[in-house]
PDB file of C-alpha atoms and ligand atoms in Angstrom:
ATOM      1  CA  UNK N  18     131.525 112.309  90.114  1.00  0.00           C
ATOM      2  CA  UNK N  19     128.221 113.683  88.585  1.00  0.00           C
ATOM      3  CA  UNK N  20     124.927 112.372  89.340  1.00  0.00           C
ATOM      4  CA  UNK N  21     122.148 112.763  86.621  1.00  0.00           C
ATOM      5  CA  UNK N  22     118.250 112.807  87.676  1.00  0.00           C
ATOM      6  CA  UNK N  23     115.878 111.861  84.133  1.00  0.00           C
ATOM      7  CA  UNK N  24     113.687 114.660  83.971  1.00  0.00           C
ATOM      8  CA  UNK N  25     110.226 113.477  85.651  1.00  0.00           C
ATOM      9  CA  UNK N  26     111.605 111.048  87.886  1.00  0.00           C
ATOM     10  CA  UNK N  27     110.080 110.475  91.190  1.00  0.00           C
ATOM     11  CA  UNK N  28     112.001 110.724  94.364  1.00  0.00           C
ATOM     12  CA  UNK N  29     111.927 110.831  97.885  1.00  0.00           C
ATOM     13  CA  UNK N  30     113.216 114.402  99.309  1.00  0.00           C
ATOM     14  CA  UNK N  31     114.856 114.396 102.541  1.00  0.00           C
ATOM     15  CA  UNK N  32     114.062 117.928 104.026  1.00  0.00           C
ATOM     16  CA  UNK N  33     113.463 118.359 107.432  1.00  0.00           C
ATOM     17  CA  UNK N  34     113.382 115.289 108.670  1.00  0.00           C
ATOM     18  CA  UNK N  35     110.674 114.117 106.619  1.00  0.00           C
ATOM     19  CA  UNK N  36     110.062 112.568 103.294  1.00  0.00           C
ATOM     20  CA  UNK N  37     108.714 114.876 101.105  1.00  0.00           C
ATOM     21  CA  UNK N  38     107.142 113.037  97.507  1.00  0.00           C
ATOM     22  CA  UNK N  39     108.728 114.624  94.124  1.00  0.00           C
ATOM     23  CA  UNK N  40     109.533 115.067  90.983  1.00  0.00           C
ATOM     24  CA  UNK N  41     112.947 116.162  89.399  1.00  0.00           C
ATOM     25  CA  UNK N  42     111.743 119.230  87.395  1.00  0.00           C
ATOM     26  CA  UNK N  43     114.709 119.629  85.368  1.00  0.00           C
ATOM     27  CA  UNK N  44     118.908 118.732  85.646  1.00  0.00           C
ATOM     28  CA  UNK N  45     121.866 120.323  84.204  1.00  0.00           C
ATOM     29  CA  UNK N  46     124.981 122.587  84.400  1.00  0.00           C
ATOM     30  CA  UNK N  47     125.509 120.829  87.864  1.00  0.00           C
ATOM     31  CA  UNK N  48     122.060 122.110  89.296  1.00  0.00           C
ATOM     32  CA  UNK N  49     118.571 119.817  90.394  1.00  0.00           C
ATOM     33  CA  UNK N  50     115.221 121.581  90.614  1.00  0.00           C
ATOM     34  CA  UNK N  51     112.828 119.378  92.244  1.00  0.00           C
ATOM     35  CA  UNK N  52     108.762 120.141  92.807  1.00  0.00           C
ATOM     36  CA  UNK N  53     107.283 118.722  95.626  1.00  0.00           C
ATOM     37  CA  UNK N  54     103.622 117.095  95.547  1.00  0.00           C
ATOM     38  CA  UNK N  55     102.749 119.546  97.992  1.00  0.00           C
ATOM     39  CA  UNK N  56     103.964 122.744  95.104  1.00  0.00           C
ATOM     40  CA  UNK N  57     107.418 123.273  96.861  1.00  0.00           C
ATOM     41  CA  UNK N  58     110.348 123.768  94.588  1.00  0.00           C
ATOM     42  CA  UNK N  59     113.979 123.126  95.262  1.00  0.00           C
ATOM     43  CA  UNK N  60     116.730 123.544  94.332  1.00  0.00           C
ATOM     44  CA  UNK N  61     120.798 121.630  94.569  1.00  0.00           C
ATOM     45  CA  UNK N  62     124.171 121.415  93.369  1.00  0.00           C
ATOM     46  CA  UNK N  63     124.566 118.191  92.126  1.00  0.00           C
ATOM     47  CA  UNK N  64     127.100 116.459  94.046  1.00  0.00           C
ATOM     48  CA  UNK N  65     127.595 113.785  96.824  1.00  0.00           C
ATOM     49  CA  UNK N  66     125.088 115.558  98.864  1.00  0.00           C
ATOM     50  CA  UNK N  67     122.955 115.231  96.724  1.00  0.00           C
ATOM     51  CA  UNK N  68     122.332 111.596  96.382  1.00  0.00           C
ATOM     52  CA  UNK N  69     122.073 111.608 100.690  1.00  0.00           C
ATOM     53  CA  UNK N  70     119.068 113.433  99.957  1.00  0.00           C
ATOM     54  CA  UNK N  71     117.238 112.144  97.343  1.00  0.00           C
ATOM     55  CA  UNK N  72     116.026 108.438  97.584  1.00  0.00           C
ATOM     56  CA  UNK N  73     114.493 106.784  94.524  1.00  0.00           C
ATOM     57  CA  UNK N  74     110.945 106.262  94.667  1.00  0.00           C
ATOM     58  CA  UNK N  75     109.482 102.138  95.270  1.00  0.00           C
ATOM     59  CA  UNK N  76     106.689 101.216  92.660  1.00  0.00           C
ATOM     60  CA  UNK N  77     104.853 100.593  95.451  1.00  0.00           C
ATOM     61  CA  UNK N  78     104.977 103.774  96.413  1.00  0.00           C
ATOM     62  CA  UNK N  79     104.335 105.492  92.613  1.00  0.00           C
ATOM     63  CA  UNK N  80     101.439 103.239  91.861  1.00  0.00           C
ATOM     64  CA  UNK N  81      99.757 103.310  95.993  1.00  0.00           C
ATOM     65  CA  UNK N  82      98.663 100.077  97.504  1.00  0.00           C
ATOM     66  CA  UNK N  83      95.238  99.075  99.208  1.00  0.00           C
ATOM     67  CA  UNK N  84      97.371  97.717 101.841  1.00  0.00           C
ATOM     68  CA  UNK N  85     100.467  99.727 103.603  1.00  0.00           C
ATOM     69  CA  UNK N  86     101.841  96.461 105.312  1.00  0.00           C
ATOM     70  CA  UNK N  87     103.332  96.097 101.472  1.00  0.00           C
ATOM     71  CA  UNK N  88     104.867  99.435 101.125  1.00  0.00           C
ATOM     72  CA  UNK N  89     108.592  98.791  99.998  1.00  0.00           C
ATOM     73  CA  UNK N  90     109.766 102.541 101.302  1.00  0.00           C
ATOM     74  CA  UNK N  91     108.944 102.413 105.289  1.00  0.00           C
ATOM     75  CA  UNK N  92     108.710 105.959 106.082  1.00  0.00           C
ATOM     76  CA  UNK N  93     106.015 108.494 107.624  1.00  0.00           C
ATOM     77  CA  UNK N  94     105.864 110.094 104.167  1.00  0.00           C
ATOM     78  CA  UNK N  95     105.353 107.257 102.420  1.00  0.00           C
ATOM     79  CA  UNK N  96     101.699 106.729 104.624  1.00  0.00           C
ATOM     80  CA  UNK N  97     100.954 109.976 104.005  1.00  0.00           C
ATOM     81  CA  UNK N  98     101.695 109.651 100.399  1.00  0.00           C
ATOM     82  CA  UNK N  99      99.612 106.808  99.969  1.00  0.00           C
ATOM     83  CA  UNK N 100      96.610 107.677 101.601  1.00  0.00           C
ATOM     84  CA  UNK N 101      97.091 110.936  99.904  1.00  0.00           C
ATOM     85  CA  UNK N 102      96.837 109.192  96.778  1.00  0.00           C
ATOM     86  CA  UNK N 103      93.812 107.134  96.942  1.00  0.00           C
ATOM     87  CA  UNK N 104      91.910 110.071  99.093  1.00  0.00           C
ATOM     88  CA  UNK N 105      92.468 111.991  96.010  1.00  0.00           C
ATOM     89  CA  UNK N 106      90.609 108.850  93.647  1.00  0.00           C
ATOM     90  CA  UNK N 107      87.500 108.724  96.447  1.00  0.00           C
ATOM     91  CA  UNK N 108      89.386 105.616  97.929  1.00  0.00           C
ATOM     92  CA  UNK N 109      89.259 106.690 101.726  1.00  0.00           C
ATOM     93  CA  UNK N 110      89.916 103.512 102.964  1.00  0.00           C
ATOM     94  CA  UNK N 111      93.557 101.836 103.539  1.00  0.00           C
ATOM     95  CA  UNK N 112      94.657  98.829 105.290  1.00  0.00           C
ATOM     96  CA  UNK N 113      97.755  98.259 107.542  1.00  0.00           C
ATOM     97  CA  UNK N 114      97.115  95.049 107.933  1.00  0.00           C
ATOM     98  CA  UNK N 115      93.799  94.369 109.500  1.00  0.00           C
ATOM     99  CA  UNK N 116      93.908  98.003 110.587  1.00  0.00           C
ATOM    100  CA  UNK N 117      91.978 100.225 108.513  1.00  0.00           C
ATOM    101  CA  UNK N 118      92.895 104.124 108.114  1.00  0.00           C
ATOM    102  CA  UNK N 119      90.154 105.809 107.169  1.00  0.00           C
ATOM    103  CA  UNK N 120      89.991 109.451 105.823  1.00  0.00           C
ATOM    104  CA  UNK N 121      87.454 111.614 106.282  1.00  0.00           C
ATOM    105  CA  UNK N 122      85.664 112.863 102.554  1.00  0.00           C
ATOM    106  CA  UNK N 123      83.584 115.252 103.918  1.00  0.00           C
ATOM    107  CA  UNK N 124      81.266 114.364 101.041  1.00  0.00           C
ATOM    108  CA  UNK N 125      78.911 111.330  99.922  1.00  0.00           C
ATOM    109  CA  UNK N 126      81.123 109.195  97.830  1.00  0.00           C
ATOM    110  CA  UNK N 127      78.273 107.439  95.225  1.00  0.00           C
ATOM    111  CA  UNK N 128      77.493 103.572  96.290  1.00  0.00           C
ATOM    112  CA  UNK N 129      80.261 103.374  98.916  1.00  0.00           C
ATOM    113  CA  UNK N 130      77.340 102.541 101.927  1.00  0.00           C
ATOM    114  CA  UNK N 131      74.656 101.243  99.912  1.00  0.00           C
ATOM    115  CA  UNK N 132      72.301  97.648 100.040  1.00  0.00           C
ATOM    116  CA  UNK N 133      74.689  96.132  96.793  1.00  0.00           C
ATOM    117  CA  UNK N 134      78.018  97.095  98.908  1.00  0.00           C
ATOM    118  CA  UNK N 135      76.442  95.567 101.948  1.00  0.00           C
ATOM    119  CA  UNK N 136      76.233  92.243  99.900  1.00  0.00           C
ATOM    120  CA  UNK N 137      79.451  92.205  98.314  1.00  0.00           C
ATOM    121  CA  UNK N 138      81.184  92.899 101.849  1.00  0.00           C
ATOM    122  CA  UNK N 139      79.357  90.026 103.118  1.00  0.00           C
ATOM    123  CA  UNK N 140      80.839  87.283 100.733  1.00  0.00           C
ATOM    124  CA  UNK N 141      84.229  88.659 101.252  1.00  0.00           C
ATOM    125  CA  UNK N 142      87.234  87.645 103.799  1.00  0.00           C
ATOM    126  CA  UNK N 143      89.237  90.471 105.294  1.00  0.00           C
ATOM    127  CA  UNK N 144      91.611  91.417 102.883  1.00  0.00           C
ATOM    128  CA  UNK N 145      89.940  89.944  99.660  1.00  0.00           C
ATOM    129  CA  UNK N 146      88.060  92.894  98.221  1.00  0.00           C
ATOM    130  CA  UNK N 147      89.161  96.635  98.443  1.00  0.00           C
ATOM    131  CA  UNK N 148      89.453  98.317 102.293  1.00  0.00           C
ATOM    132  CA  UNK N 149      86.333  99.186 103.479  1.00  0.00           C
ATOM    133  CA  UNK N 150      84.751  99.800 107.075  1.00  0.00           C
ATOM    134  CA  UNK N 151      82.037  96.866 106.013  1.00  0.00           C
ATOM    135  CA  UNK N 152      85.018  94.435 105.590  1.00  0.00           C
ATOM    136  CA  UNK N 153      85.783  95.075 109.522  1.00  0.00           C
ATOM    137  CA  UNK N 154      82.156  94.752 110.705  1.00  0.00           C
ATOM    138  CA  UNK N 155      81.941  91.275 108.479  1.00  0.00           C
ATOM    139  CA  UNK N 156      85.357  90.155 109.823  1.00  0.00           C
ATOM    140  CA  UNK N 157      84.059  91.292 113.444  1.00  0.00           C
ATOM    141  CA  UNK N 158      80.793  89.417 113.092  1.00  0.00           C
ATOM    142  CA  UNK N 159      82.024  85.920 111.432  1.00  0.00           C
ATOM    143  CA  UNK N 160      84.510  85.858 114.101  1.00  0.00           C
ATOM    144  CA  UNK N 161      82.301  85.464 116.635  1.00  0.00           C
ATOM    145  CA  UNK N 162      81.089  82.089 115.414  1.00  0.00           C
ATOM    146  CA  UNK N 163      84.722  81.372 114.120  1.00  0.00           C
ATOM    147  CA  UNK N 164      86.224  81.694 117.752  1.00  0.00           C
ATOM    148  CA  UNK N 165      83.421  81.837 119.441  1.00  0.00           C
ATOM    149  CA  UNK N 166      84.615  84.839 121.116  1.00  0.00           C
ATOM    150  CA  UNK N 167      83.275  88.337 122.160  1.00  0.00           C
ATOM    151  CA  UNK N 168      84.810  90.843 119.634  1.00  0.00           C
ATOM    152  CA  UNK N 169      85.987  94.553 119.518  1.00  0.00           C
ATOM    153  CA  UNK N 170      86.193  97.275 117.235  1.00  0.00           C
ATOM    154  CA  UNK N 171      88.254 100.232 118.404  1.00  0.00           C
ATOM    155  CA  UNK N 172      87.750 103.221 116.895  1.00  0.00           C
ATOM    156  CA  UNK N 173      89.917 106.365 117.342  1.00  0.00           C
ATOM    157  CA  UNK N 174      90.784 109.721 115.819  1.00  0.00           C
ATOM    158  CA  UNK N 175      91.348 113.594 116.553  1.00  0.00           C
ATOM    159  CA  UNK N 176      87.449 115.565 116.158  1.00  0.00           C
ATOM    160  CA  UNK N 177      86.195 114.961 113.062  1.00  0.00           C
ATOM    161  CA  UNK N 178      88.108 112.008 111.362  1.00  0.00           C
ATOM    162  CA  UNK N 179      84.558 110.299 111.377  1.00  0.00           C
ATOM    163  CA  UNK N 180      84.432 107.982 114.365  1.00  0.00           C
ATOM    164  CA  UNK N 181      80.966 108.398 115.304  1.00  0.00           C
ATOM    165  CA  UNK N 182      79.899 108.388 111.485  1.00  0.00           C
ATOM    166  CA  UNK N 183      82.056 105.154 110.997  1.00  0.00           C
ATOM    167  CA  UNK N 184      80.261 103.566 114.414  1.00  0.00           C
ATOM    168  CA  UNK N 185      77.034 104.207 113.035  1.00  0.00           C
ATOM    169  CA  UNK N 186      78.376 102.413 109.186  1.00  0.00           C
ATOM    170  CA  UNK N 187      79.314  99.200 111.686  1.00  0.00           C
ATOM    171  CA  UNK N 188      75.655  99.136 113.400  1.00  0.00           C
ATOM    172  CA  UNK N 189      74.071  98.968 110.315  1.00  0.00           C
ATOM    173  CA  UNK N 190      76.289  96.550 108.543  1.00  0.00           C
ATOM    174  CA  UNK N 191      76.009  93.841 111.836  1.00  0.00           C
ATOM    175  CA  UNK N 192      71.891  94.713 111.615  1.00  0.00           C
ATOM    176  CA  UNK N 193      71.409  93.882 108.243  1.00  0.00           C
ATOM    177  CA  UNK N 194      73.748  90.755 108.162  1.00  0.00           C
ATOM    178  CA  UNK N 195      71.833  89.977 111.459  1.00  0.00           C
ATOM    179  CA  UNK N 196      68.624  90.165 109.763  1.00  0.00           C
ATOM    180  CA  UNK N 197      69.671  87.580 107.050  1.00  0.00           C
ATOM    181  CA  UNK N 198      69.509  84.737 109.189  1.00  0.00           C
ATOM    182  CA  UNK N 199      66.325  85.601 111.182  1.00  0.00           C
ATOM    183  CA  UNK N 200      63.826  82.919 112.054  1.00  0.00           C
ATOM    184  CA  UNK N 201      60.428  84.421 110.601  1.00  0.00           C
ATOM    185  CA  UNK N 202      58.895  83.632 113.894  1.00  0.00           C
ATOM    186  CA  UNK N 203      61.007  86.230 115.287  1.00  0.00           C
ATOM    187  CA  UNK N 204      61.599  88.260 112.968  1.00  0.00           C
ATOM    188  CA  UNK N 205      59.229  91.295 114.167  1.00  0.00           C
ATOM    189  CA  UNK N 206      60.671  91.306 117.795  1.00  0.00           C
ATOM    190  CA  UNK N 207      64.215  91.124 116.564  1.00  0.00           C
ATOM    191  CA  UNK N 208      63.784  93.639 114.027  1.00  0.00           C
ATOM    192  CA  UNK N 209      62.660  95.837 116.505  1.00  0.00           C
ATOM    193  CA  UNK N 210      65.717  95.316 118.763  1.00  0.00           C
ATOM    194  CA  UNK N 211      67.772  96.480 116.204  1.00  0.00           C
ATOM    195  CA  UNK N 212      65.636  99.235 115.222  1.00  0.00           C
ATOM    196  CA  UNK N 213      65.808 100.622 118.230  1.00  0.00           C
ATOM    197  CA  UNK N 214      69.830 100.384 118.265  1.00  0.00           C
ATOM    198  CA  UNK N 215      69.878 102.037 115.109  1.00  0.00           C
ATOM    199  CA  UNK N 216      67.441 104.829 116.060  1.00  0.00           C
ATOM    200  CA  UNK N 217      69.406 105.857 119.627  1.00  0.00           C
ATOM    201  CA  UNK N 218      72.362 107.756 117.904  1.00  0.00           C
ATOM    202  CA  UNK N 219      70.238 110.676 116.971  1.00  0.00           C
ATOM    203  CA  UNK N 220      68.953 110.690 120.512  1.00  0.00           C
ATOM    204  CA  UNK N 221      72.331 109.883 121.704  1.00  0.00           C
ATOM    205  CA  UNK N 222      73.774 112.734 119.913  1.00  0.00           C
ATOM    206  CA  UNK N 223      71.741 115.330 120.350  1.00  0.00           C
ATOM    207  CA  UNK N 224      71.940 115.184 123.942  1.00  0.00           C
ATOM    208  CA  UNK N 225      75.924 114.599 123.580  1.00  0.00           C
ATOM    209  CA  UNK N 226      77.103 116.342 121.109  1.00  0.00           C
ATOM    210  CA  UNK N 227      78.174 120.317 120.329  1.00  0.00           C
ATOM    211  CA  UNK N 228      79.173 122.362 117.713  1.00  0.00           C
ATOM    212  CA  UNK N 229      82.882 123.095 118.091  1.00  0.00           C
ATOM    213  CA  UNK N 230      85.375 124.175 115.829  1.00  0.00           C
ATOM    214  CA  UNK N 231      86.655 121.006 114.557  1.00  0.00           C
ATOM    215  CA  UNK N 232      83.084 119.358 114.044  1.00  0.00           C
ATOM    216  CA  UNK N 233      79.899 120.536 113.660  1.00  0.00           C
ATOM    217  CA  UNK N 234      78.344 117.575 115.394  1.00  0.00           C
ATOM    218  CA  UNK N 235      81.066 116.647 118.098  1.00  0.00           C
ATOM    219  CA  UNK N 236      80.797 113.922 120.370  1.00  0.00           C
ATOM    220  CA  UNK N 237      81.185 115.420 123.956  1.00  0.00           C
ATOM    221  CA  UNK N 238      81.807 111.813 125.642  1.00  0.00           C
ATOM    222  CA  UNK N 239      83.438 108.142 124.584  1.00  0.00           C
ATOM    223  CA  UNK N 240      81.229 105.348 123.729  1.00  0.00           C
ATOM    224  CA  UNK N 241      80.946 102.296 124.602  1.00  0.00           C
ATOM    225  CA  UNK N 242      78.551 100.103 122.423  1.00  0.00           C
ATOM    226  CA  UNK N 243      77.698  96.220 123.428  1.00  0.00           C
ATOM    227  CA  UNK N 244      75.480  94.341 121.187  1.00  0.00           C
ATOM    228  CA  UNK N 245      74.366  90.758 121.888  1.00  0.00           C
ATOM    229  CA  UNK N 246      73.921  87.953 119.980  1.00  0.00           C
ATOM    230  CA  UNK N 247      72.398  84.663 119.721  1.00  0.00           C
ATOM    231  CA  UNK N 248      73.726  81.604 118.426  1.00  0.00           C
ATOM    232  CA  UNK N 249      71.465  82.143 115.422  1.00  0.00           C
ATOM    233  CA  UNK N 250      73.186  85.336 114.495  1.00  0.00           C
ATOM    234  CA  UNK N 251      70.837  87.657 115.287  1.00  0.00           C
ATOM    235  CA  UNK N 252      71.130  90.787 118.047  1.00  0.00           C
ATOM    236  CA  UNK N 253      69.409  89.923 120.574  1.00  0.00           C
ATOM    237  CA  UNK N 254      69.686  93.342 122.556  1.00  0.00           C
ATOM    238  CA  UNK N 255      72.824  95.465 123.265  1.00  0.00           C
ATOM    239  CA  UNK N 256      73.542  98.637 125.459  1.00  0.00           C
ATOM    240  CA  UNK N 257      75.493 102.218 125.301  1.00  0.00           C
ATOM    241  CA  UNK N 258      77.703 103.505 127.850  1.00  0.00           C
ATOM    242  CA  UNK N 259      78.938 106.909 127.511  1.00  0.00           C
ATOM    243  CA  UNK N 260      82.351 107.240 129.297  1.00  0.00           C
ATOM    244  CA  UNK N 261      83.118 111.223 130.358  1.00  0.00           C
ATOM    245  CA  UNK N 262      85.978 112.515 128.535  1.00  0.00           C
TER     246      UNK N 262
HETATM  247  N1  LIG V 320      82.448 108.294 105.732  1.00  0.00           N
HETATM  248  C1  LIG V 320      82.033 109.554 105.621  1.00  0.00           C
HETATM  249  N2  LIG V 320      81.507 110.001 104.466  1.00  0.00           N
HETATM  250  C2  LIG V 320      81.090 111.268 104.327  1.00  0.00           C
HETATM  251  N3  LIG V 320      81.150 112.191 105.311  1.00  0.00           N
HETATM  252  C3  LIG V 320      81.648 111.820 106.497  1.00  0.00           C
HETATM  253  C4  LIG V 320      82.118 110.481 106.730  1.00  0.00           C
HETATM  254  N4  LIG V 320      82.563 110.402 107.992  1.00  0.00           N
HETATM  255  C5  LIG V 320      82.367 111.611 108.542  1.00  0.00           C
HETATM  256  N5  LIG V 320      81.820 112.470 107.642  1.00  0.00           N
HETATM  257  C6  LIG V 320      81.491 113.899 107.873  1.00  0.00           C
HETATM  258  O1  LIG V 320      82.343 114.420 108.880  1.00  0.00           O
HETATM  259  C7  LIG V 320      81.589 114.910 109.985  1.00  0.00           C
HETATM  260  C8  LIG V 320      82.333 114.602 111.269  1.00  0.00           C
HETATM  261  O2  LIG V 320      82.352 113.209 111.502  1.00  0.00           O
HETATM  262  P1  LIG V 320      82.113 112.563 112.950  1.00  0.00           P
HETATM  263  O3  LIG V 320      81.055 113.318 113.677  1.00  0.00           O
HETATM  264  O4  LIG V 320      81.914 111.098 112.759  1.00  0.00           O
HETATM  265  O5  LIG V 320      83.535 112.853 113.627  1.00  0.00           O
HETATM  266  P2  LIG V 320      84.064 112.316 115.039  1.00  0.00           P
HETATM  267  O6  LIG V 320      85.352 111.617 114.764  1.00  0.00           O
HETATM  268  O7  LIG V 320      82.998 111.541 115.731  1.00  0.00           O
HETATM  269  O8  LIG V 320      84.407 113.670 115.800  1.00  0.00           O
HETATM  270  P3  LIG V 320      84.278 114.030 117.381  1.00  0.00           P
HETATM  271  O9  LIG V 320      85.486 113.430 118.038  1.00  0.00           O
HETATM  272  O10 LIG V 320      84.341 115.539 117.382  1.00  0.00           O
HETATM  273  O11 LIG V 320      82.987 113.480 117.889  1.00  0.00           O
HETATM  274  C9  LIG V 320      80.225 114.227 109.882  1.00  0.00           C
HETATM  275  O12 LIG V 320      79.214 115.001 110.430  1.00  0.00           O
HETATM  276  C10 LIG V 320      80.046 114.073 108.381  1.00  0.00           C
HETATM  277  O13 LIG V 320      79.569 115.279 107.808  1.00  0.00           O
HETATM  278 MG1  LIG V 321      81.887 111.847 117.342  1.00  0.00          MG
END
């Protein structure tokens, strides 16, 4: 029996043992052409083979979701896909979950850090508006009133995916949230606490860091960063520990 592909359909390869995103280029006389998102092209008889290999395409996956937990086609490629997809509309932030996969632009994306962000972050759940590394600091910093816990935020990545750039997006999202609620009183004394948090990276850094291939400005060791809080909400001092790789 003859399988028949539409013209412009999008499927999922099988080649290699991955998942490779396409589109069927053209099918007839018993041939397939397919071109890969990534400007491969190949070709197939049409036959029983052929349908092992070539897996029809989710929605989900054709339109890209802000969070991968919903992803109909489970697959490595389909991750890649997706994140593909919205790096490519200045969207560099994903959820999986309440993980967030962030991609590194390599470029200031207009508004995406700025004071109006900051406040529209800050009326937001985790989850309710799109994925953004301001939605985890919020989440982080409610929760320590809501479970009246200590809280973490683990970072990782290979050189250069943006960890320290995405450490320093957190410390200034918790200090201006922890401004908000300051008592007047104190406000000069706590303002200066958090100054002075904020103003250690470039210290930090440029004893730290080197120029390496991967990163221009590479961190040489881990961090670990502590901030303290009162019950007010506001830091009250914190520390840095730099752990040697
Ligand atoms: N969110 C972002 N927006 C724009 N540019 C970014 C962003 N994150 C990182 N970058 C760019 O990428 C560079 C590398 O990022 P960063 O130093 O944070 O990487 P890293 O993960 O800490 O790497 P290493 O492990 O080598 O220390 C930054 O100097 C900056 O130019
Ligand atoms: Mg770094």
């Amino acid at each position: 029996m003859d399988y028949y592909f539409a013209e412009g359909t999008l499927v999922w390869l099988r080649e290699n043992e991955q998942h490779l995103p396409s589109t069927v280029s053209s099918c007839g006389g018993g041939v397939i052409n397919f071109i890969t998102n990534y400007g491969q092209v190949y070709t197939y008889k049409l036959n029983a083979l052929t349908r092992e290999k070539v897996l029809a395409m989710h929605p989900s996956s054709i339109e890209g979701v802000e969070d991968m937990a919903t992803l109909t086609d489970l697959h490595e490629g389909a991750i890649m896909h997706n994140v593909h997809m919205r790096y490519n509309q200045d969207n560099i932030y994903t959820y999986i979950g309440s993980i967030l996969v962030s991609v590194n632009p390599y470029k200031p994306i207009s508004g995406l850090y700025d004071k109006a962000t900051m406040e529209q972050y800050s009326n937001y759940h985790l989850g309710e508006a799109a994925p953004h590394i301001f939605a985890i600091a919020n989440e982080c910093y409610r929760c320590l009133w809501k479970r009246n816990d200590n809280q973490c935020v683990l970072i990782s990545g290979e050189s250069g995916a943006g960890k320290t750039e995405s450490t320093k997006l957190i410390l200034k999202y918790i200090s201006a949230m922890s401004q908000h609620s300051l008592d007047p009183t104190a406000k000069e004394n706590i303002s200066n606490v958090e100054q002075a948090i904020l103003e250690s990276s470039p210290i930090m850094e440029a004893f730290g860091n080197a120029k390496t291939i991967y990163n221009n400005n590479s961190s040489r060791f881990g961090k670990f960063i502590q901030l303290n809080f009162c019950q007010k909400g506001n830091i009250q001092g914190g520390k840095i520990i730099d752990c040697i790789l």
